[in-house]
């Protein structure tokens, strides 16, 4: 997979499945998956649906439904196969399989499979253990004609391989997808739905006797005795097929039990097929989710995992899915049809709030990898493997979303940390985070011109000013009340000072774009800081400072700043010469954090001074760094758990969004200057890390909240969405915005110079042939376009 901002020819995927508005769990599943695939890969995939209909039912489908299969009519299977084979747009067929779909025409279904000329992927929603010979042969004949088989649990993989003899290499386990949710306030939601001060037990799904709701009703008197404020919500209509067969017999039996036990004040039936957003809100206010199926062979449950995605503690009967996901720190399993065990489990959790909270946190951490976004990446990977050259996957760039940035920002600035996506004001504020937020917000303002960014820019800038000390240097840490903490005196603050200079310099580069009162304030703070910054010797602090001073010099030329850049760059040269060897082209004997900022700083120093050694070191050090962090998985930045020492092998855990973001920004600058496509491709690869193309194949950017997870650990994603990670993602995303559509630097010859048009700054940078620009040769584009000797040779304006 790659990221591309230019749409290629779309590869058609046909889903054969039940589909909304048909009320069916698999219909909802398919729609959720298709939406996720569209959101991630609409630039490369075109997904259509063949909707399954039975018992004479017809439905008004959405536009993605291209075909309809009447599953009871044998001749329709033949017609469908012919239509699919003649449809050149379809490159692959995916079939959602449930035994009930095709039980009236099993032979016709097999004929369809064997008649298709397109590759087939089949998804088994039910995998029955211990099959008889007839069932075993049926499944073997189905899987034999399919290129790939998808199941949703490891238990199903085991059954298919051992009981049915399906080759394991043909099977892929992709867990049932779940929704990312904003994790709204439980108190607020209970008030919204008339459940204030109630302890809420919930179950949901299309109602049928297989749900065994009566088990919970029988347990409720013992639960109410200990928790008189309990409320049991039964959410969902009766299954349409059940209604056809027996009407509302099952629901009426449940209502009768409620009356018998005199628990009317503790049970609420919500006889509706709720919209997704409303359903997820009910789950978010739930104290305990109850899953009471009486079918021991139910392989998977969408209701079960949806509840987990909302951080519900789970109490469940021992279906295979529950036994696979629930451990002693995520939920409780009880025996089928055992109301006493259920009552004991509920009472235990309701009376132990710390345990319930612990279950909630652990449940969310365990289930987040199954987000529909991750499911889409996993399915698309299967499609690409099966269809080969017919599918060329490219990730979509997510829309720029400032929601979480704004949520983390108070009247003081941006809060340092969050718990999941809830700002944790007890952690206070830092100069580091507010300097980065200042850069990201200013980048966004430059791109969009949206005046709503200006109040936040002013907040972040004021926080930077607040941190500046009388001598010009900066402190870094404040508490929730914006008072400086003792941590400032126990920690080296050089890097924070360097980042402040970078942020202030970047603001100065937007002189004429940002309001004058903002740039004037930034200049006053920056001029004062530059009186002291020369005393800094920290490697990365000097690099950050070079970036900031470079930006400043482009707006306000000062000889003393030119000298300061040379001073810092010469120090970095000496460090490089001391450490660099044939197989270690670096400034230090180890790789740590924010590594790419060092070659980028050398590039900026060269662009300003034209000192050849700066350019040589910039290129050689970046090439070395890229060789250490790019591999077959994409990008794997240096672990924050263990720095990479010279001669050692990199450890793959503790990957931080900030390091990926800095790498993207560095590659963008090198691409602008040298126009080497490899830099551009590596930018795309690095950005895909946020979207799921990483070691764990999990999203790091959360499109639901607009936040970014705090890191990629050895086996899981850190779910907190703090300031550093969220702002880092935004800087990366805003950097990528420059390269959308058909952007390419504009080259042309002017007299004896080779010139580059920068779309970002709308200036022409003129230098000698095949040598990147220097700001001293900067000519405004409108003026240059009037000159007669313009000779375009590449690109467009």
PDB file of C-alpha atoms in Angstrom, residues 17-31 52 59 98 101 206 239-241 273:
ATOM      1  CA  UNK A  17     -24.326  -9.875   1.327  1.00  0.00           C
ATOM      2  CA  UNK A  18     -27.526  -8.899   3.043  1.00  0.00           C
ATOM      3  CA  UNK A  19     -27.648  -5.118   3.196  1.00  0.00           C
ATOM      4  CA  UNK A  20     -29.597  -2.320   4.908  1.00  0.00           C
ATOM      5  CA  UNK A  21     -32.373  -1.379   5.083  1.00  0.00           C
ATOM      6  CA  UNK A  22     -32.774  -5.130   5.648  1.00  0.00           C
ATOM      7  CA  UNK A  23     -32.564  -5.545   9.418  1.00  0.00           C
ATOM      8  CA  UNK A  24     -29.886  -8.157   9.909  1.00  0.00           C
ATOM      9  CA  UNK A  25     -26.611  -8.260  11.800  1.00  0.00           C
ATOM     10  CA  UNK A  26     -24.578  -9.167   8.719  1.00  0.00           C
ATOM     11  CA  UNK A  27     -26.253  -6.383   6.746  1.00  0.00           C
ATOM     12  CA  UNK A  28     -25.107  -3.864   9.335  1.00  0.00           C
ATOM     13  CA  UNK A  29     -21.666  -5.477   9.463  1.00  0.00           C
ATOM     14  CA  UNK A  30     -21.249  -5.172   5.692  1.00  0.00           C
ATOM     15  CA  UNK A  31     -22.369  -1.572   5.611  1.00  0.00           C
ATOM     16  CA  UNK A  52     -29.434 -10.860  -0.779  1.00  0.00           C
ATOM     17  CA  UNK A  59     -36.083  -3.118  -0.047  1.00  0.00           C
ATOM     18  CA  UNK A  98     -24.106 -17.451   6.804  1.00  0.00           C
ATOM     19  CA  UNK A 101     -28.664 -17.233   3.542  1.00  0.00           C
ATOM     20  CA  UNK A 206     -32.503  -8.273  17.217  1.00  0.00           C
ATOM     21  CA  UNK A 239     -35.868 -10.261  14.523  1.00  0.00           C
ATOM     22  CA  UNK A 240     -37.996  -9.886  11.351  1.00  0.00           C
ATOM     23  CA  UNK A 241     -37.754 -13.603  10.546  1.00  0.00           C
ATOM     24  CA  UNK A 273     -33.724  -0.647  15.613  1.00  0.00           C
TER      25      UNK A 273
END
